[in-house]
Coordinates of C-alpha atoms and ligand atoms in Angstrom, one line a residue:
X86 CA 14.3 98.1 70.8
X87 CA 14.0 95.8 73.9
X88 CA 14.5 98.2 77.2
X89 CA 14.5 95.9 80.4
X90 CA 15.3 98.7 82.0
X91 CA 12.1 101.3 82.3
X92 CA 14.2 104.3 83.2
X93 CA 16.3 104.1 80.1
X94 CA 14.0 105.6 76.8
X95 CA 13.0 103.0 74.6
X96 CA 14.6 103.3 71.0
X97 CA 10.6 104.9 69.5
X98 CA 10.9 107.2 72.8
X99 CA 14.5 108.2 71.7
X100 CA 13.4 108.7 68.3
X101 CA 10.6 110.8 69.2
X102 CA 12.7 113.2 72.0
X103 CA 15.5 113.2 69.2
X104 CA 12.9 114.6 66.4
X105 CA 11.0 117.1 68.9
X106 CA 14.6 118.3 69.5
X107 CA 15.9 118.3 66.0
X108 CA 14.3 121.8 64.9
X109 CA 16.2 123.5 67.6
X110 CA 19.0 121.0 67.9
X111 CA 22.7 121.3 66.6
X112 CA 23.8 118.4 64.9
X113 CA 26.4 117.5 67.5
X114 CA 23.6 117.8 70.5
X115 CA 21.7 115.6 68.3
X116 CA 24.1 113.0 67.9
X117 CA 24.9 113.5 71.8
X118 CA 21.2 111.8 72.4
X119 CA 22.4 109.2 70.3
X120 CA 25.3 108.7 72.6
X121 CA 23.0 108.6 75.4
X122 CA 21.1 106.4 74.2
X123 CA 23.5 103.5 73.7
X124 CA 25.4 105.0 77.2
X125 CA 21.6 103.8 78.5
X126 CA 22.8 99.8 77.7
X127 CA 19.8 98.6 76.9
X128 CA 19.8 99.9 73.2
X129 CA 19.9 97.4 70.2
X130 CA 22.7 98.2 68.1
X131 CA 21.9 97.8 64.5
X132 CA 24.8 96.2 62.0
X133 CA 24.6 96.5 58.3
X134 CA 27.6 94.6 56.7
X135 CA 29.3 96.6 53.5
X136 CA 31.3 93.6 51.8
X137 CA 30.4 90.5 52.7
X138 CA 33.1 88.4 52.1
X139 CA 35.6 86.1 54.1
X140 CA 36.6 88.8 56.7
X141 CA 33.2 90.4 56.8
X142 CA 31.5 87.6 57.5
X143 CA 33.7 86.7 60.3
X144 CA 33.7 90.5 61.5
X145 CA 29.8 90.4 61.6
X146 CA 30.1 87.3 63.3
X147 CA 32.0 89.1 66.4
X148 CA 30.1 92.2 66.5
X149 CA 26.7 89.7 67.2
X150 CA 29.1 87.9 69.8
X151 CA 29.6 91.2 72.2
X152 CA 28.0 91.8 75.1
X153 CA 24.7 94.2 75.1
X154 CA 21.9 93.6 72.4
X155 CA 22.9 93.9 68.8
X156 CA 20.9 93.0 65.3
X157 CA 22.5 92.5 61.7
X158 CA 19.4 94.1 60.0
X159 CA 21.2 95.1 56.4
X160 CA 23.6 93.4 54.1
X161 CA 25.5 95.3 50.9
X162 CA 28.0 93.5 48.4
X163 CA 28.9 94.2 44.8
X164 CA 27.7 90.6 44.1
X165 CA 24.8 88.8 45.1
X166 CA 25.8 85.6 45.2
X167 CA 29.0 86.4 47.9
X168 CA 26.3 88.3 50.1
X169 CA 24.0 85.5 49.7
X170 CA 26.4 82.8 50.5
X171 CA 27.8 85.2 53.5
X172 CA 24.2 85.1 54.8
X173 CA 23.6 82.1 54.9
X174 CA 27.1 81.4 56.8
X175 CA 26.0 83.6 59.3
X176 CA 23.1 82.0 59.9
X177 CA 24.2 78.2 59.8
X178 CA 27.3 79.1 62.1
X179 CA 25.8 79.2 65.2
X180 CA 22.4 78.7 67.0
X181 CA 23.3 81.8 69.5
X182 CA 23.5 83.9 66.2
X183 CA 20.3 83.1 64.6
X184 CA 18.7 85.4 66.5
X185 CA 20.4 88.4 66.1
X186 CA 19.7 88.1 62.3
X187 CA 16.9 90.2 60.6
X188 CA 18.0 90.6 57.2
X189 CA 14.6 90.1 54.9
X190 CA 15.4 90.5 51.0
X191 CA 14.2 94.8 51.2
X192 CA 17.5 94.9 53.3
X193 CA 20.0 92.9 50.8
X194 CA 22.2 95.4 48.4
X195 CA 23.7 94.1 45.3
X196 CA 25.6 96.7 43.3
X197 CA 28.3 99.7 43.6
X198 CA 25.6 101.8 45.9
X199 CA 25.1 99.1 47.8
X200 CA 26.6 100.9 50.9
X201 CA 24.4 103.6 50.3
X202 CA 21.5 102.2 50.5
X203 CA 22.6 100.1 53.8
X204 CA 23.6 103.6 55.5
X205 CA 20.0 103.7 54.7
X206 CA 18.5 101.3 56.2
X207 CA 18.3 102.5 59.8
X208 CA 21.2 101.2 61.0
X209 CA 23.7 102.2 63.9
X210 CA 26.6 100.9 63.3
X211 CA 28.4 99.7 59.9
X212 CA 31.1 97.2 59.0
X213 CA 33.3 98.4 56.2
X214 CA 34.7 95.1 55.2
X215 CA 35.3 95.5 51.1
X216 CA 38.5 95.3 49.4
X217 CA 40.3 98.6 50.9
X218 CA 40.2 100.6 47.8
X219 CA 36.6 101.7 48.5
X220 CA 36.9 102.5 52.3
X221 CA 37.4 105.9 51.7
X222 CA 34.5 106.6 49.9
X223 CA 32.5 104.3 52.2
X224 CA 33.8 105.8 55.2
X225 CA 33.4 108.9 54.6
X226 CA 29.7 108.5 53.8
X227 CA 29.2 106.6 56.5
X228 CA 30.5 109.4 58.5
X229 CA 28.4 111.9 56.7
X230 CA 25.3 110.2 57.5
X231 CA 26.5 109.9 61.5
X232 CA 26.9 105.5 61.9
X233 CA 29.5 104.3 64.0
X234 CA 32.0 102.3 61.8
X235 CA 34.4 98.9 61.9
X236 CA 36.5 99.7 59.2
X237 CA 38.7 96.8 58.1
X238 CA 42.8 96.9 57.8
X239 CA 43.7 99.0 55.0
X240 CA 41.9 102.0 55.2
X241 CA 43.0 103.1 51.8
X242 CA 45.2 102.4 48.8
X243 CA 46.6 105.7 48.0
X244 CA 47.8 109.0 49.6
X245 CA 44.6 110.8 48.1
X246 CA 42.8 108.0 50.0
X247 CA 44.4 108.4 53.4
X248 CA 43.8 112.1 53.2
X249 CA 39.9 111.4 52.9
X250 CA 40.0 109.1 55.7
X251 CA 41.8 111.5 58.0
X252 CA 39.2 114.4 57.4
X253 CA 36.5 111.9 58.2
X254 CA 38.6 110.2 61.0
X255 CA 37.8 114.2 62.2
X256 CA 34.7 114.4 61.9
X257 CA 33.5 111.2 63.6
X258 CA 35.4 112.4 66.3
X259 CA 33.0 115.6 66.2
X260 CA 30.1 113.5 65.9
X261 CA 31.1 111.0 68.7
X262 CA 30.9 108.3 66.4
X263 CA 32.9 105.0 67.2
X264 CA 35.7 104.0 64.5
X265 CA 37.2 100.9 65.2
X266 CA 39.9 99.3 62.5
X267 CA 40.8 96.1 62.1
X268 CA 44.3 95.9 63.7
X269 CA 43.1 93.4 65.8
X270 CA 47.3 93.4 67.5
X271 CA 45.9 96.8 69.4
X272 CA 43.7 94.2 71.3
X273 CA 45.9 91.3 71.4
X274 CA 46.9 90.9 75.2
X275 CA 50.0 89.5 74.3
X276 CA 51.3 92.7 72.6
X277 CA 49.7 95.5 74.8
X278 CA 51.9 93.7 77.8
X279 CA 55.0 93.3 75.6
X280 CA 54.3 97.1 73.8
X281 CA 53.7 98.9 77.3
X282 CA 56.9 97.1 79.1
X283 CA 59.0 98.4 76.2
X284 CA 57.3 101.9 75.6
X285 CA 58.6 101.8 79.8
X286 CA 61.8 101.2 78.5
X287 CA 62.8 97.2 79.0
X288 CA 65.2 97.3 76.3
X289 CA 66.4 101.0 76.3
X290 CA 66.3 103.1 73.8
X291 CA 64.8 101.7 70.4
X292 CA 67.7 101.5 67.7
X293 CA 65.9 99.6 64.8
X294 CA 63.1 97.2 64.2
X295 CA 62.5 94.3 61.5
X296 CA 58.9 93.2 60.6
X297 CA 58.3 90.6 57.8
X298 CA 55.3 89.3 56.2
X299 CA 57.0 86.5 54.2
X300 CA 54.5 83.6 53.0
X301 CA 52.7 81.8 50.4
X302 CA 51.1 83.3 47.1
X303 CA 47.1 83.8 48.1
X304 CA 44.0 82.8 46.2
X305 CA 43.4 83.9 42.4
X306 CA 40.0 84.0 40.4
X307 CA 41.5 83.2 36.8
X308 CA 39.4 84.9 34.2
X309 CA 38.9 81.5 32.8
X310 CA 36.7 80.4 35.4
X311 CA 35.3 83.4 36.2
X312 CA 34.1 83.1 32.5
X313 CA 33.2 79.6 33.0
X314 CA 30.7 81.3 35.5
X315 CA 29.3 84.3 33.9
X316 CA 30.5 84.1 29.8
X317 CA 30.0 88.0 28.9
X318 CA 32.2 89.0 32.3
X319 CA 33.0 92.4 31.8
X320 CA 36.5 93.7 32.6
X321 CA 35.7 96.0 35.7
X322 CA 33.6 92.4 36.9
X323 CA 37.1 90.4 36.7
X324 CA 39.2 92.7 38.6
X325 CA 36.2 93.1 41.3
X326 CA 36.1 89.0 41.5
X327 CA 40.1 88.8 41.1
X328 CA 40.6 91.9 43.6
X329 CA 43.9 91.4 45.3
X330 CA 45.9 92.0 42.2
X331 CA 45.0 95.4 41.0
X332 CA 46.4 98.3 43.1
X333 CA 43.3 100.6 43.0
X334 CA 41.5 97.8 44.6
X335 CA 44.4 96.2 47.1
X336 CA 47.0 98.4 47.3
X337 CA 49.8 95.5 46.6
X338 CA 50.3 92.8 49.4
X339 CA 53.0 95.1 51.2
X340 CA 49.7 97.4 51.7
X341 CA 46.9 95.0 52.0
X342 CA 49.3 92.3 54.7
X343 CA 52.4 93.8 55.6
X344 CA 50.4 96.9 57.3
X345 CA 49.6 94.6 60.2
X346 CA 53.5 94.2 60.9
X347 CA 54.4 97.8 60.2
X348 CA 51.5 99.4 62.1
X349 CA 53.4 97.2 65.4
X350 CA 56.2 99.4 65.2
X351 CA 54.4 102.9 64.8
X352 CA 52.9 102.0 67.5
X353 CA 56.0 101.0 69.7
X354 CA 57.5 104.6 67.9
X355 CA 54.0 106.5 68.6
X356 CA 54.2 108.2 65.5
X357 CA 55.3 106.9 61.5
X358 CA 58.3 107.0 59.3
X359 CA 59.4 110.1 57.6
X360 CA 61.4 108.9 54.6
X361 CA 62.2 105.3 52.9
X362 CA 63.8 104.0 50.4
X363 CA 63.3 100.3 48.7
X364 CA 63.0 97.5 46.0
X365 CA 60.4 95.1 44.7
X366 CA 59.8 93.0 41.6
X367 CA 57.2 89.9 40.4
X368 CA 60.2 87.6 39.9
X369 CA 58.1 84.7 40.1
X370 CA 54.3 85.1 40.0
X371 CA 53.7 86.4 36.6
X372 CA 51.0 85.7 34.3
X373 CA 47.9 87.4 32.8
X374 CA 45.9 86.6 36.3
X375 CA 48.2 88.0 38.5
X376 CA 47.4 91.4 37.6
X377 CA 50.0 94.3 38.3
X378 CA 51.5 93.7 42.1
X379 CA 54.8 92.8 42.7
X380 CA 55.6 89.0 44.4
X381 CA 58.4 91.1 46.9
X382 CA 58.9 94.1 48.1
X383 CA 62.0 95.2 50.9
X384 CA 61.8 98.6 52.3
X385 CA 64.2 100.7 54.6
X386 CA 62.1 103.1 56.6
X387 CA 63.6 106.0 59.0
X388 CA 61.3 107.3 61.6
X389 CA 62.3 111.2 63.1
X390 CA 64.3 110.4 65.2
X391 CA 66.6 108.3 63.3
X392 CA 65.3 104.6 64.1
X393 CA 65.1 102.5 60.8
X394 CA 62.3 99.7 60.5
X395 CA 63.5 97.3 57.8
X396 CA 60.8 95.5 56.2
X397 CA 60.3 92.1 53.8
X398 CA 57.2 90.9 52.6
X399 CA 57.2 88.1 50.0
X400 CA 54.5 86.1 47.9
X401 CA 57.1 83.4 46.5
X402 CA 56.4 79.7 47.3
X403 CA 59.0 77.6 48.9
X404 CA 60.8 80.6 50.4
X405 CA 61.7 81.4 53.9
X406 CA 58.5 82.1 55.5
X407 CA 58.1 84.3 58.6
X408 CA 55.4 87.3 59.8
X409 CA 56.9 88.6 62.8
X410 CA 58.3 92.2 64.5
X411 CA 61.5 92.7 66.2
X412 CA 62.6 95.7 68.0
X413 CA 66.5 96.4 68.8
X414 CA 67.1 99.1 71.8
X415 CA 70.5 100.2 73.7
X416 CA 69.7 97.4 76.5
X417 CA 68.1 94.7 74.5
X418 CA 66.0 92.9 72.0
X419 CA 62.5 91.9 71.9
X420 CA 60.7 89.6 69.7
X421 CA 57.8 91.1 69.6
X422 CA 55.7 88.9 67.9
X423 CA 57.0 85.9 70.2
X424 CA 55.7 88.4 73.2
X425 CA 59.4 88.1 75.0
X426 CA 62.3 90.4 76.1
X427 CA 65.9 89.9 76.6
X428 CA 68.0 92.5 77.9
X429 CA 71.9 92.3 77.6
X430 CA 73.1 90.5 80.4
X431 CA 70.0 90.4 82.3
X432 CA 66.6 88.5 82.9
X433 CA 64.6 87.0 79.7
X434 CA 60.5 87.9 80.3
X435 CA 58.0 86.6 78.3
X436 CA 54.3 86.6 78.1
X437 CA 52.7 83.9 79.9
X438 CA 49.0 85.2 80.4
X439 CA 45.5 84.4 78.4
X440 CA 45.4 84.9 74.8
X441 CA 41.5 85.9 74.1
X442 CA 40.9 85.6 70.6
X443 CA 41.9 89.5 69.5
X444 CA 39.3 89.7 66.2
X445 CA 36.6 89.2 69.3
X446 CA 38.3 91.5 71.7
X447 CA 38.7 94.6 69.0
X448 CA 35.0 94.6 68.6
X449 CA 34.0 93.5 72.6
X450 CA 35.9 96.9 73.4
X451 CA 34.2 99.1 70.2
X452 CA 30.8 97.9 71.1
X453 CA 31.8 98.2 74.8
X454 CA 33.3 102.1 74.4
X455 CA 30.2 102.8 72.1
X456 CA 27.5 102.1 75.1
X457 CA 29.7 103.7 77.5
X458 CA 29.3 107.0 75.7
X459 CA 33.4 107.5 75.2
X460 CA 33.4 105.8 71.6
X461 CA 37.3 104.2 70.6
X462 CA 38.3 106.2 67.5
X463 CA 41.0 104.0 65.8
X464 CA 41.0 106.0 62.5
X465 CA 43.7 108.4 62.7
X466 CA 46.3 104.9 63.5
X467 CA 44.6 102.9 61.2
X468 CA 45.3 106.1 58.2
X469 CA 48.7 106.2 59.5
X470 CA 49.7 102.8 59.2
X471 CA 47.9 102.6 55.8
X472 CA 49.7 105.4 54.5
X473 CA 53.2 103.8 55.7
X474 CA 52.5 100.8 53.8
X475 CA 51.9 103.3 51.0
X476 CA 55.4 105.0 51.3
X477 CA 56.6 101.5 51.2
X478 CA 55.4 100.5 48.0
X479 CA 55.7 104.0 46.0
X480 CA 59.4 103.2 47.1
X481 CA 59.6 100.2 45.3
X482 CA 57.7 100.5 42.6
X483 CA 59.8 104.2 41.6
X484 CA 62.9 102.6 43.0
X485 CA 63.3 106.1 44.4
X486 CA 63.8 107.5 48.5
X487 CA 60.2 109.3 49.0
X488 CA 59.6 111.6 51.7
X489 CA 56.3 111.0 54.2
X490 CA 55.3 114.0 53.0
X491 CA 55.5 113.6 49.3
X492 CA 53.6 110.2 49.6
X493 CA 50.7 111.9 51.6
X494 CA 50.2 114.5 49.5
X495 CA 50.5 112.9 46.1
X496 CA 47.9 114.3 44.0
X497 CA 47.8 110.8 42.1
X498 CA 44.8 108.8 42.9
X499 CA 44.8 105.4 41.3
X500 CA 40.5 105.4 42.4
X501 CA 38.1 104.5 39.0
X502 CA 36.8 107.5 37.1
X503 CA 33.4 105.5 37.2
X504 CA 31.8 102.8 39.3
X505 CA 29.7 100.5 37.0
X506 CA 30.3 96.9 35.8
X507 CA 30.6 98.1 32.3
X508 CA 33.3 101.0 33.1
X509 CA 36.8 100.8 32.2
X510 CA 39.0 100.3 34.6
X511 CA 42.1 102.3 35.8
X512 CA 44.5 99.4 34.3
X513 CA 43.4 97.2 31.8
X514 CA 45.4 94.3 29.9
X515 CA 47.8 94.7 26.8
X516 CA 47.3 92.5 23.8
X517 CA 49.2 89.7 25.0
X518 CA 46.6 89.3 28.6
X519 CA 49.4 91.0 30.5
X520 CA 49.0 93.9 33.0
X521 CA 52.2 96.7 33.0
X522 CA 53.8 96.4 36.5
X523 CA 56.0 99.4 37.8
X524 CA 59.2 99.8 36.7
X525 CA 61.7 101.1 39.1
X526 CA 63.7 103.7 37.7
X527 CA 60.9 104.6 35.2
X528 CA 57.9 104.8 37.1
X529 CA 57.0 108.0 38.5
X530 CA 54.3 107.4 41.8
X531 CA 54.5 111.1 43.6
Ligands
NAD888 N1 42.3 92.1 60.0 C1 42.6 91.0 59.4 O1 43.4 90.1 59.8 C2 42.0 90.7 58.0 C3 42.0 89.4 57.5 C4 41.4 89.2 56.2 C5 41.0 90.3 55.5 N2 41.1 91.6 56.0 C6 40.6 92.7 55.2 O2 39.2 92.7 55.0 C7 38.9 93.2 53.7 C8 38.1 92.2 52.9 O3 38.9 91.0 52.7 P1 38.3 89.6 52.5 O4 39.4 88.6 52.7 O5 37.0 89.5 53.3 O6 37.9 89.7 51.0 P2 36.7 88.9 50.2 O7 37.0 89.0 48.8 O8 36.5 87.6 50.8 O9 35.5 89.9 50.5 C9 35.3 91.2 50.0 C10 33.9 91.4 49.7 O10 33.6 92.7 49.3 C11 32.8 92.8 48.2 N3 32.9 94.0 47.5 C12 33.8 94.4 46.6 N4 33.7 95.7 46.3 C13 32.5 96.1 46.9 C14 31.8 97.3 46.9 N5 32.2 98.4 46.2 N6 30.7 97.4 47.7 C15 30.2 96.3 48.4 N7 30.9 95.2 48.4 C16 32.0 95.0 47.7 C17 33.2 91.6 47.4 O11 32.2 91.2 46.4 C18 33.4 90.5 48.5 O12 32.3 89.8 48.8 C19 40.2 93.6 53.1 O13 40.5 95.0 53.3 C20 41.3 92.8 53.8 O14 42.5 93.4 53.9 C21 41.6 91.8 57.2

């Protein structure tokens, strides 16, 4: 640890004060010198990446961007090849980053215990960045062995799930820990101004609210040429490469996309939906490598009070395409997503100021709260959200109206009996290649 100033402890100081301390010590004072010592701002933070894909490659990328000193020093994926190639990314993407890169091969993970063995490697903080279906169990550990965590968007895939997260979400908060989640609208300027101005009441009362997440169909790794690339794949390797179409791994699209849009309005609402009802299909995406989510899903949600957020999301091309929010109050409407407000009769606003680049800002404040001592914890919205997405699609796959409380306390997990390569699966493929999607009316979820 570098320590410019001399009157803050330097990180083997802090180490060695924290150890003295440690027989006599509570956990929590414990973690309180850890506090101090980021509070002290001249601490290196140390990063280990868990998932180093697409997003967690960019996320690393903005946690060495923020202010203060900060290291990658470990790297975990289930495949070598996509922490390799994230790596190498990281390192060819910008001169500034270089430097902040220590990852020698002792501190690259391959495997399912990858993230243990990055909680390991004496880091501070971790990035959580895998396909949702293992935050859970990563967060929790991660928890468990006292790191402060970025926890990508969802934070779970089932209700068993979001219950984990929420005892965790807990205990960081006993432990002081730092949670951010990767709801990167909480930090966009555009929507705190147009969120705060009608939380104050610009439009009235809120009535109702529309969020959509209609688009395009997103990548696929056929078997084929995952086959082409490794001949004896094994079934639990497929659905790891081919990720976003099995629910245990992505939750379906309405959980993995649409949460962004959904998580808008329970944060307008301050609180989440009690009961919905609503109906889904794969009417146009079918096919062995497509797995066992649906293409659309359209959900009615009512929130205490009354207020109803109706939702689309779609994965059909050559469709209307749209991902936006909308809120409907006694005096007005906003487009939220457009950042303006037009009240009945009366003056239109809309957001004029900067637009920072909100994936930097959610970890400039993290990092920033962590060294102040007063660490953000994001989990408890980030579980919420994720478990309204859930409602969402247990409606539409059962066809049936399921209650907030039903969904949360499902005792179905959809989570693997086993992690290995050559486990079987929670789903695997009939004779014909195909997966069995839900069938509403049939399908029983709660
Ligand atoms: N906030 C946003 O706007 C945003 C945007 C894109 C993705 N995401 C989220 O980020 C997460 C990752 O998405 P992505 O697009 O980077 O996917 P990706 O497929 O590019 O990366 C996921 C990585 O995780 C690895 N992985 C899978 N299981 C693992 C395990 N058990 N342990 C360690 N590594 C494992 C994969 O091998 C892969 O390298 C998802 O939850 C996604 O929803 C968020």
């Amino acid at each position: 640890m570098s320590s410019p100033n001399s009157s803050a402890p330097s990180r083997r100081e802090f180490l060695k004060t924290s150890s003295a301390l440690a027989a006599t010590a509570t956990a929590a004072s414990t973690l309180t010198m850890s506090r101090f010592a980021h509070a002290a701002g001249d601490d290196t933070i140390k990063i280990g990446l868990i998932g180093c894909g697409g997003r967690g490659t960019g996320a690393a990328s903005q946690a060495l961007s923020t202010k203060g000193a900060v290291k990658l020093v470990a790297m975990g994926d289930a495949f070598k090849d996509n922490l390799d190639g994230s790596l190498k990314n990281l390192l060819a993407s910008d001169g500034s980053l270089k430097d902040k890169i220590d990852v020698p091969d002792d501190r690259k993970f391959a495997g399912f215990d990858a993230y243990q063995k990055v909680l390991a490697a004496g880091v501070d903080l971790v990035i959580l960045a895998t396909p949702p279906g293992f935050r859970p169990i990563h967060f929790d550990a991660a928890v468990k062995a006292g790191k402060h965590v970025f926890m990508e968007k969802p934070v779970a895939v089932d209700g068993t799930g979001v219950r984990m997260v929420l005892a965790a979400a807990e205990e960081a908060k006993k432990k002081n820990l730092g949670v951010g989640v990767g709801l990167q609208r909480r930090h966009q300027k555009e929507y705190l101004e147009t969120i705060k101005r009608l939380q104050d009441g610009a439009i009235g009362d809120i009535v109702s609210a529309r969020v959509y997440w209609n688009g395009s169909t997103p990548w696929c790794h056929t078997r084929e040429d995952e086959k082409k690339k490794k001949p004896d794949l094994t079934e639990m390797e497929y659905q790891m490469r081919n990720w976003y179409y099995f629910v245990w791994l992505c939750g379906d699209h309405i959980v993995e996309q649409h949460i962004h849009n959904m998580d808008v309005i329970n944060w307008l609402k301050g609180g989440h939906p009690v009961r919905a009802n609503g109906l889904g299909g794969a009417e146009v995406r079918k096919g062995p490598d497509y797995g066992e989510i649906f293409d659309h899903h359209a959900v009615e949600f009512e929130y205490a009070d009354g207020t109803r957020m109706f939702s689309q999301c779609r994965h059909i091309v050559g469709c209307w395409s749209n991902i936006s929010e909308h809120a409907h109050g006694t005096k007005g409407y906003s487009d939220i997503s457009g950042s303006s407000i037009k009240v009945a009769g009366g003056d239109a606003w809309k957001y004029r100021g900067e637009r920072p680049n909100p994936y930097q800002v959610e970890h400039d404040d993290l990092f920033a709260s962590i060294r102040s001592g007063n660490p953000l914890n994001e989990a408890q919205y980030g579980a919420t959200s994720t478990m309204t997405a859930i409602l969402g699609r247990l409606c539409t796959y059962s066809g049936q109206e399921i209650s907030w409380d039903q969904a949360l306390n499902s005792k179905i997990s959809v989570t693997p009996k086993e992690f290995a390569f050559n486990a079987t699966p929670p789903v695997v493929p009939g004779p014909n290649g195909m997966y069995r999607l839900a069938v509403p009316g049939v399908t029983t979820v709660v």
